[in-house]
Amino acid sequence: MLLNQKNLRVVVFVSFLVISVIPVLLLSWWVMDSARDNEYEAVEEKHLLVAKNLSLALSRYAQDTVAILEFIAGHSLENIDSKFRKLLHSQNISSLRIFNKSGEQVSALSTADISVPGALTSAQLSALKQAAQNTETVFLPIQHDSKGQPRILIITPLFGDRQYYLVAEMTTAYFSVLQSRIKFGVLGHAAIVDQVGNVLAHPKAAWVRSIKNISKVSAVKRMMGRDTGVEQFYSPAKKADMIAGLTFVEETGWGVMVPQPVAELETRIEQIKYATMGVSAFGVLLAILISWFLSNRLSRPTQQLSAWQEAVLDSADYCVISTDTHGVIATFNKKAEQMLGYASAELIGKKTPALIHDPNEVKQYAETLSNEFGELIEPGFEVFVKKARAGLIDEREWHYIHKNGSKLPVYLSVTALRSVSGEVIGFLGIGTDLTERKAMQANLREAEMLYHALFDNAGDAIILLDTEGTVTDCNPATLELFGCTRNQFTGKSIDEYSPELQPDGLTSLEKARKILQATVTHGEQFFDWLHARQDGAIFDAEVRLSKVEIKNKPYFLGIIRDITERKSLEKKLAFQAGHDSLTGLPNRKSLHEAFPRHVKAADALNNSIVMMLLDLDRFKEINDTLGHHLGDQVLAQVGPRLRNRCPDEAATIARLGGDEFALIISTDITTENLRLMAEDLVEALRRPFHVGGFNVTVGASLGVAIYPEHGKNSHELLRAADVAMYSAKKRSVGVAFYDPSTDEYSTQRLTLANELNLAIQEKQFVLHYQPKINIATGKVSGLEALVRWDHPREGLMYPGSFLDIVEMSDVINLFTQAVTELAVADKKRMLTMEISQTIAINLSARNLIDNTCFDAIESSLARNNLLPSEIELELTESAVMQDPDNAVEIVNKFHSRGIKTAIDDYGTGYSSLSYLRQLSVSALKIDRSFVIEMRKNTQDSAIVRSTIALAHSLDLKVIAEGVEDSETLELLKEMQCDEAQGYGICRPQPLDEIITWIKSN
């Protein structure tokens, strides 16, 4: 029994061993023989599938890039906002540049915080010119840019005539990312090349940087020939025989291959061989275990292949779903889970249409396919794979239905999966989420709607011109501005709605062409233009013209604004700036500006230039008796009378101010005839003026100066004519010619006049002070500031030597400001020494007509933190009476600010009591000529006494000037005069000496 059992065990063992070993050995030989084929077959399918997936990703990448660039090609680079920059940057577009067909850069844009690359390299330029022959977007082979970086140039034509091209520079970042995701075994990898075999992505980064060309590799040659399949070849990089799946990118010609060393496959086969031998050795005793072990070992390569496929699919940025031939889902990658909200386990093993597709879309497409194939196709899985079964790729937009019921747009590509024998074994669907793209398209539509809203509702006229300058479109504001219909305006050249000539003398057609060309060459143009409305009315316009591109076509966009009112106002202001508001005659400024024109015209005719200065006599009496309004009417008639009598029609007749007029005349007559002409002008003004029902008569004194004998410019001539005019007035002769021999100070005065500006700048003017005393108490009541010129050549000069020159010059206002600043600064210093007396500052007649005088004085006080009551102002009676109305206004203005004013040299200016009562003055200063002689001349004494009484009746303080001795001071005290000043009290002295004098007295 034991033997039998033992024998049985042996038999069973031997039998099981025989039964096990023979099948195992046979299986081993079969496995070793077929494992190689299976391994190669599995690897080929796997590598080719991965290569196709990479190719599809690159195809989408290229399509998206082309779509973006073609959109941008319809717009100007200056309008690209930050969103588009980010979009371009996300597509690895480093820069955009526009080149003409000669390769010259026209415009550029960087998509990141880096500078735009420099000029194209010679190789890039050559490639650009060759690609310029195409009218579609072209991807050029990778080349180094000017900084040595590998870049792919993408060229998109801007215009149909291929004159300009949008050139984008693409980095290899995206290729590197895709390549880095693919790894098989130890040395298995992915490689991407361009259409000529240059490396775009490879594990050896140096090959990318150096743009390694591997076109001689057999697999690369097949990709360059746009072939798809599997290839074995020798790899110099890996120094090994490789097997690779390879394909190409349809849009760009790029090649994609996924190689793996053959040795790694042989290693796998060797592992199977050894495992099989082990199973044979232990097959008898461990048949079940060995069978399990062998099945496990045999299935491992397939499991690894599945894991590799899953890793690749899950790393893809698009939805990948594969099915069997009946529509049952076999694979469902991570992106599909994200897009649809399902876990892969929820859908694998189920049919797709009813779960993730819109049934209405499926039904509609079924009808389309039925018409296309001529057979009834029921809504269902066959709708998606009908074309794929026929060997086609079905690509179109669908809507996936998310697990939560929402819809999302996708672009779905369906292809058939085939076995080695070509039999369809399943289908592969690759879906790209179009949500962002649809949003971008919606934003574009919204932007276009906004543009049209702005275009149609803009207040300014907006027109669109083609490259020939013909109007193709306009907004409603344009039709309103030009008073026409759209049909009348469009289709016409813009010069047809313009006068024949523009202000610069060019025809509207000629100038329009020049501006259009300038816009093309230099960019936006901004200019003034004369337009004509439909009814022929001419109007001034302001135009902004720029280049734009709409649907890849070049246009000019013009914005037109009617500036007729502005031009009219500018002309009015320009006229007012150069003309007298009362008479409409040119003013002093225009007189000087006209002088060079007269000189030029006279030189051409060999004529002489004459400057005449005319002053009306007894005009003040008209103002005093009849009023200023009738006096103004007289002044308004002077210009026409002079014009009617002047033989030179081109003469400039100007009003200088008050009752002074000047003429510039070009003539060829003799001096004697010139005198007759001047006397005729004077005689014309002696005839009665009819104003306000009165016949009034005035006289005139006229001075004549001749160019260049009496002056080299208008200022010198006017001064000479002024000297002559005062000579005529003094001698009551009507007309006088300038005589240099009688103007003993002319050279010196001109020299001093020319030195005034420098004197002010170098602070050559200084102040001396003369005290005023209260006659009743003997105390110092104030100081009068008296200016001196510390001349570097002439020494200390008194006012009589230069003040009249200052008053006749253009620096009078600067001079007054300088004197005021000195006086205010001295007053501030006095306050620090507890000396409280006020300082009186003298103003001239010219200051009364200067609107800035008041502001300058107030500003000086404010800067030095002084109260208005710390200073006083003095105006001569004659200065007040030159323009009484203006004097009343400015004196009252000073009074309202707390600044006191005194009338200086009273008794010499024929002032009327009415004006004296209107002036808000605080004191009268009796002229020294009356004070000096009043002890000897009873008439002067009576004048002084009556002046004091008059002033006191008006509640004014009286100050007597020219007090030379104590007897005069006593007499003034008897007359109840308030204050006195003069050499008998104290001579004018510098401030330090006056301060010493005050403290000692």
Short mmCIF file of C-alpha atoms in Angstrom, two decimals, residues 670-680:
data_model
loop_
_atom_site.label_atom_id
_atom_site.label_comp_id
_atom_site.label_asym_id
_atom_site.label_seq_id
_atom_site.Cartn_x
_atom_site.Cartn_y
_atom_site.Cartn_z
CA THR A 670 11.83 165.33 -50.83
CA THR A 671 12.14 166.66 -47.32
CA GLU A 672 10.24 169.82 -48.25
CA ASN A 673 7.38 167.84 -49.75
CA LEU A 674 7.49 165.58 -46.71
CA ARG A 675 6.96 168.65 -44.53
CA LEU A 676 3.97 169.62 -46.68
CA MET A 677 2.56 166.09 -46.27
CA ALA A 678 2.98 166.30 -42.49
CA GLU A 679 1.37 169.74 -42.35
CA ASP A 680 -1.51 168.41 -44.44
#
